[in-house]
Coordinates of N, CA and C in Angstrom, one line a residue:
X1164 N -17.7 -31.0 27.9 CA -18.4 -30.3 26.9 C -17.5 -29.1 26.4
X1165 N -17.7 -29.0 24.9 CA -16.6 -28.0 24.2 C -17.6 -26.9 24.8
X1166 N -16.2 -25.3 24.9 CA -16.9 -24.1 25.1 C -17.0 -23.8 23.9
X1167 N -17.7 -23.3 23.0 CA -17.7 -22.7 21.6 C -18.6 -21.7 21.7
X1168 N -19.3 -21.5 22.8 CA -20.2 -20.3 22.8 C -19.9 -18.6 22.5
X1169 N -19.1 -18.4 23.2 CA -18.4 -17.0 22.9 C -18.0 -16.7 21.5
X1170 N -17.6 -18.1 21.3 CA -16.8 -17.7 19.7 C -17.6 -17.5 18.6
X1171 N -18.9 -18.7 19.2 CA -20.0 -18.7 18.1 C -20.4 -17.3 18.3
X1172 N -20.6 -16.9 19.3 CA -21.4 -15.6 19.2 C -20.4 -14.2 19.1
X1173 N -19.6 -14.4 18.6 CA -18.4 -13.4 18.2 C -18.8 -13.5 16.6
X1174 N -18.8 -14.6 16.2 CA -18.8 -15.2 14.9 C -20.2 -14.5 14.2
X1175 N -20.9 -15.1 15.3 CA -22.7 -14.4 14.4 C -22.7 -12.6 14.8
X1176 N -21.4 -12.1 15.6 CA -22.0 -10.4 15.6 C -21.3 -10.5 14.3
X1177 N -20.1 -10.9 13.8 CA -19.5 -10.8 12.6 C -20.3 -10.9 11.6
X1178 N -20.9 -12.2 11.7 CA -22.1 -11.7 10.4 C -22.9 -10.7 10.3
X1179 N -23.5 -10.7 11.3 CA -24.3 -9.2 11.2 C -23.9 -7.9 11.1
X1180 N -22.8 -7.5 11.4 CA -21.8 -6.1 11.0 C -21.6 -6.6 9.3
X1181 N -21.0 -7.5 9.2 CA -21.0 -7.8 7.3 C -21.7 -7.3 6.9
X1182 N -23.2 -7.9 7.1 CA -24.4 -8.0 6.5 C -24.7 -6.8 6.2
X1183 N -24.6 -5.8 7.8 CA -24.8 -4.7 7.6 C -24.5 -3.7 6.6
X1184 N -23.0 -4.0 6.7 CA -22.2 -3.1 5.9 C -22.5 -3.6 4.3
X1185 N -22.8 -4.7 4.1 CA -22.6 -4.9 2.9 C -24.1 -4.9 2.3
X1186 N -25.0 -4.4 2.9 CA -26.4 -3.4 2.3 C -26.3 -2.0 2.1
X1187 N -25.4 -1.8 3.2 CA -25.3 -0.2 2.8 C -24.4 0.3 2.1
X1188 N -23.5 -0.9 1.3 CA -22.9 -1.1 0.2 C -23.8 -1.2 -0.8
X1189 N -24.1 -2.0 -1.0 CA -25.3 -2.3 -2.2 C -26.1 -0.9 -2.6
X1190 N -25.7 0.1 -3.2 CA -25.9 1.1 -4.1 C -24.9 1.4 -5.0
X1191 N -25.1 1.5 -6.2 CA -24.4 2.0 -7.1 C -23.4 3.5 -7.2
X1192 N -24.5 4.3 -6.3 CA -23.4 5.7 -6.3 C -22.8 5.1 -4.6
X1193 N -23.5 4.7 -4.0 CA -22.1 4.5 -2.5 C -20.9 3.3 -3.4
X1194 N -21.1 2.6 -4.2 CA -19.9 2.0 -4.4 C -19.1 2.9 -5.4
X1195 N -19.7 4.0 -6.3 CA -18.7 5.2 -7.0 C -18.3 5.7 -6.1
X1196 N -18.4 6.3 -5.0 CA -17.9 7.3 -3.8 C -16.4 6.3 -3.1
X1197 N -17.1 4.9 -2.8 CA -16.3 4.1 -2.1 C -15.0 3.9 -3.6
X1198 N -15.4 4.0 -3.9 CA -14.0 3.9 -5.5 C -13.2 4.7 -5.4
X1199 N -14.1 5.8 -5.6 CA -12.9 7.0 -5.4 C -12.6 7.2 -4.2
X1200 N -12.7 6.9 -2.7 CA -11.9 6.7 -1.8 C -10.9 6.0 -2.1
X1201 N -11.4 4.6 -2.4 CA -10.2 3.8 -2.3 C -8.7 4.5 -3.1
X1202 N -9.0 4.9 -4.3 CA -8.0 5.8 -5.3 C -7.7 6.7 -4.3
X1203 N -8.3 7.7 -3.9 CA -7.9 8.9 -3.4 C -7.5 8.8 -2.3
X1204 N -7.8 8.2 -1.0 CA -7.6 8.6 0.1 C -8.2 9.4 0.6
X1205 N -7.6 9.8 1.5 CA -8.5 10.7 2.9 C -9.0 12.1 1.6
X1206 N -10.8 12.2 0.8 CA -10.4 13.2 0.1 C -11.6 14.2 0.8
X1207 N -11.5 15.6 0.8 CA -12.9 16.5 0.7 C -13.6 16.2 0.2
X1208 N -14.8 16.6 0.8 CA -16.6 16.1 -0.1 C -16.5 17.0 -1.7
X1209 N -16.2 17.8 -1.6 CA -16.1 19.2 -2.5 C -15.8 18.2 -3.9
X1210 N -14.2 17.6 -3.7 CA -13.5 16.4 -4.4 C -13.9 15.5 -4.8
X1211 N -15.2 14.9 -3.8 CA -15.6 13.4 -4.2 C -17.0 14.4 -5.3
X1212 N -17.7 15.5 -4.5 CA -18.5 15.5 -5.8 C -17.7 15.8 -7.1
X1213 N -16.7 17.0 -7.2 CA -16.5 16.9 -8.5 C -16.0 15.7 -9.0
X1214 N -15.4 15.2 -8.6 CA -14.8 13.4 -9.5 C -15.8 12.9 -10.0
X1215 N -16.7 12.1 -8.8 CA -18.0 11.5 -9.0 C -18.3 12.0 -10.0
X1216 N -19.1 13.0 -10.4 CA -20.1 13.8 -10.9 C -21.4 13.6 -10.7
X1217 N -21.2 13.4 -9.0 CA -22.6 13.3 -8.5 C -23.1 14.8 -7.8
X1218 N -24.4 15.1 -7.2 CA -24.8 16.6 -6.9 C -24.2 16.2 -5.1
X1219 N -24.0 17.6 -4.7 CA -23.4 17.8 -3.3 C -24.5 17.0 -2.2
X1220 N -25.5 16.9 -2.9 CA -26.6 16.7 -2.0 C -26.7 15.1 -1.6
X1221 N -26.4 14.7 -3.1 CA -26.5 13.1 -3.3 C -25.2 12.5 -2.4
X1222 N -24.2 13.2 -2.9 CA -22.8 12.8 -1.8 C -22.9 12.8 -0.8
X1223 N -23.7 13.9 -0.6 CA -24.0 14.2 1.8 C -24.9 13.1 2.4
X1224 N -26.1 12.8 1.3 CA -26.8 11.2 1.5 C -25.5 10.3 1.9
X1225 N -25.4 10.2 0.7 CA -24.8 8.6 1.1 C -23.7 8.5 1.9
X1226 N -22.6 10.0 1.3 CA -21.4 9.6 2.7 C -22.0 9.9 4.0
X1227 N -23.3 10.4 4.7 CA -23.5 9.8 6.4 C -24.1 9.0 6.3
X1228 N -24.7 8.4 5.2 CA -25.3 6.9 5.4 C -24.1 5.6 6.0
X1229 N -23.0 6.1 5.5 CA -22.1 5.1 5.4 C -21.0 5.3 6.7
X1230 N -21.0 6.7 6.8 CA -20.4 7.1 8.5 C -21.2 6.4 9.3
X1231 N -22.5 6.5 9.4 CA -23.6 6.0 10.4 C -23.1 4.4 10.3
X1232 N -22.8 3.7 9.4 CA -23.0 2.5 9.5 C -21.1 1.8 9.5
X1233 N -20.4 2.7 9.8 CA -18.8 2.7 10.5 C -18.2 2.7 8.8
X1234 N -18.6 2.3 8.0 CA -17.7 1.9 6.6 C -17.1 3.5 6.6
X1235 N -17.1 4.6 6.5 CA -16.3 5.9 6.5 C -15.8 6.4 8.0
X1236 N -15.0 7.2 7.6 CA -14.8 8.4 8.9 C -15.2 9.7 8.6
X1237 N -14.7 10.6 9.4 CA -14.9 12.0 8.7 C -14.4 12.7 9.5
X1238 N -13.4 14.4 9.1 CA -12.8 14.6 10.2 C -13.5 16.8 9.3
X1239 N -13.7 17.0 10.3 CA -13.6 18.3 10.1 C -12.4 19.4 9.8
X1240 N -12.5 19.9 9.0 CA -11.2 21.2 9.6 C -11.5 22.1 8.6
X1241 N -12.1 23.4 9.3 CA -12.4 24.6 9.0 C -13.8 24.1 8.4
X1242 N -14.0 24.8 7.5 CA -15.2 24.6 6.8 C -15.4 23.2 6.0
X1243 N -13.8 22.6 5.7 CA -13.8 21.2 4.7 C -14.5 20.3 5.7
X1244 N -14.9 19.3 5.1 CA -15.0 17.9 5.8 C -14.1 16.5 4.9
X1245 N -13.8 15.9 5.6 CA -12.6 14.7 4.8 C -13.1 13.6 5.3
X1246 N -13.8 12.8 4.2 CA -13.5 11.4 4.6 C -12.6 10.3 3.8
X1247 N -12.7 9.1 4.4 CA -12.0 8.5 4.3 C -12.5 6.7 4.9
X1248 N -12.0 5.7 3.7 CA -12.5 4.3 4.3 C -11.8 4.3 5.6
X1249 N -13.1 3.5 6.5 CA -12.7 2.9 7.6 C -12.2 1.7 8.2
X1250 N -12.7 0.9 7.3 CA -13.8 -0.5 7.4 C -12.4 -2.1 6.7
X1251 N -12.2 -2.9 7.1 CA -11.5 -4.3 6.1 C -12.3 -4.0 5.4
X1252 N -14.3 -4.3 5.3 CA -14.9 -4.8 4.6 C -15.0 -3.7 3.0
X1253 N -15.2 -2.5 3.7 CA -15.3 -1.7 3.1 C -14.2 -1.7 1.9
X1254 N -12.7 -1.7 2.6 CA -11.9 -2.0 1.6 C -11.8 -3.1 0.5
X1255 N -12.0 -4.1 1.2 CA -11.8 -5.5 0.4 C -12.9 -5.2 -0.9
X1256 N -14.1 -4.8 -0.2 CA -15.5 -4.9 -1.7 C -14.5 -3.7 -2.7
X1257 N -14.1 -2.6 -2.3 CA -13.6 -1.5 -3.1 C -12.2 -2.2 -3.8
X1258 N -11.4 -2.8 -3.1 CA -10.4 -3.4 -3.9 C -11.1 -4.4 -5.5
X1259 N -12.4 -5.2 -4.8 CA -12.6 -6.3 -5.2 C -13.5 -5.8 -7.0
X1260 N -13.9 -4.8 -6.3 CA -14.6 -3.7 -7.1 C -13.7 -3.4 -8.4
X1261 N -12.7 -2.5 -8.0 CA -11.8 -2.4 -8.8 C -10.9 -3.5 -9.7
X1262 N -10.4 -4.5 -8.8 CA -10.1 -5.6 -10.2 C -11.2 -6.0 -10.9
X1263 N -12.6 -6.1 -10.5 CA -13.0 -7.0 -11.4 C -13.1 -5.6 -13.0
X1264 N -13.1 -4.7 -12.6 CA -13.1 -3.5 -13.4 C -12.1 -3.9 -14.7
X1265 N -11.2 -3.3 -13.9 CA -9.7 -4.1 -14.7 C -9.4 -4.8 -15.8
X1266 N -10.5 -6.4 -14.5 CA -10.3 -7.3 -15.9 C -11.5 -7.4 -17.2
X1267 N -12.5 -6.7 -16.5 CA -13.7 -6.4 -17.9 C -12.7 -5.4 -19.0
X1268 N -12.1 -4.3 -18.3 CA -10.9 -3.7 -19.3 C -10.0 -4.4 -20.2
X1269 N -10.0 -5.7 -19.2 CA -8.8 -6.3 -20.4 C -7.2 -5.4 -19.3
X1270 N -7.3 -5.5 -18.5 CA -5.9 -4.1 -17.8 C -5.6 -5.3 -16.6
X1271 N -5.7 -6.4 -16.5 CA -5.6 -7.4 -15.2 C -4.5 -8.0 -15.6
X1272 N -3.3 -8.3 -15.7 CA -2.2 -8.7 -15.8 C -2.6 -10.2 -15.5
X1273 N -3.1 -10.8 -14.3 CA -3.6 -11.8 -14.0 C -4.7 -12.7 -14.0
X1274 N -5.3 -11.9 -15.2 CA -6.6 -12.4 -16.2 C -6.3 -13.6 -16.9

């Protein structure tokens, strides 16, 4: 008898962390926030609200929505807080995000 058990069930926590992550993706302002991570890098909240041009409040929602559910980090120092993607998944939708952008622009070299 084949062992495939462990793997299957490595495989279905896999799905389930996806799944997870990719509902608490599914909002419009977490995937603006996750954009301007991906551009920016490790940036201050301060940063993401003014870029966004979302309110401090709406940013503090969603970036611990998304700490709680591993797709960010967040590091303290002094009064700043910095986050930053954590996540493959998180990056791949943000990459994937961004070309399809691109090529609605007409700016995809590979369109």
């Amino acid at each position: 008898m084949k062992k495939t058990i462990p793997n299957e069930f490595a495989f279905e926590e896999l799905l389930e962390e996806t799944a997870e992550h990719l509902k608490v993706l599914g909002h419009p302002q977490r995937l603006r926030i996750l954009d301007f991570l991906r551009e920016n890098g490790e940036s201050r909240v301060g940063e993401i609200v003014r870029r966004t041009k979302l309110s401090q409040a709406t940013v503090s929602l969603h970036l611990n929505k998304m700490r709680r559910s591993g797709l960010v980090i967040s590091r303290r120092e002094a009064r700043e807080v910095y986050y930053w993607i954590a996540t493959e998944t998180a990056q791949v939708v943000a990459d994937t995000l961004h070309r399809k952008h691109e090529r609605a622009l007409g700016l995809d070299p590979l369109k």
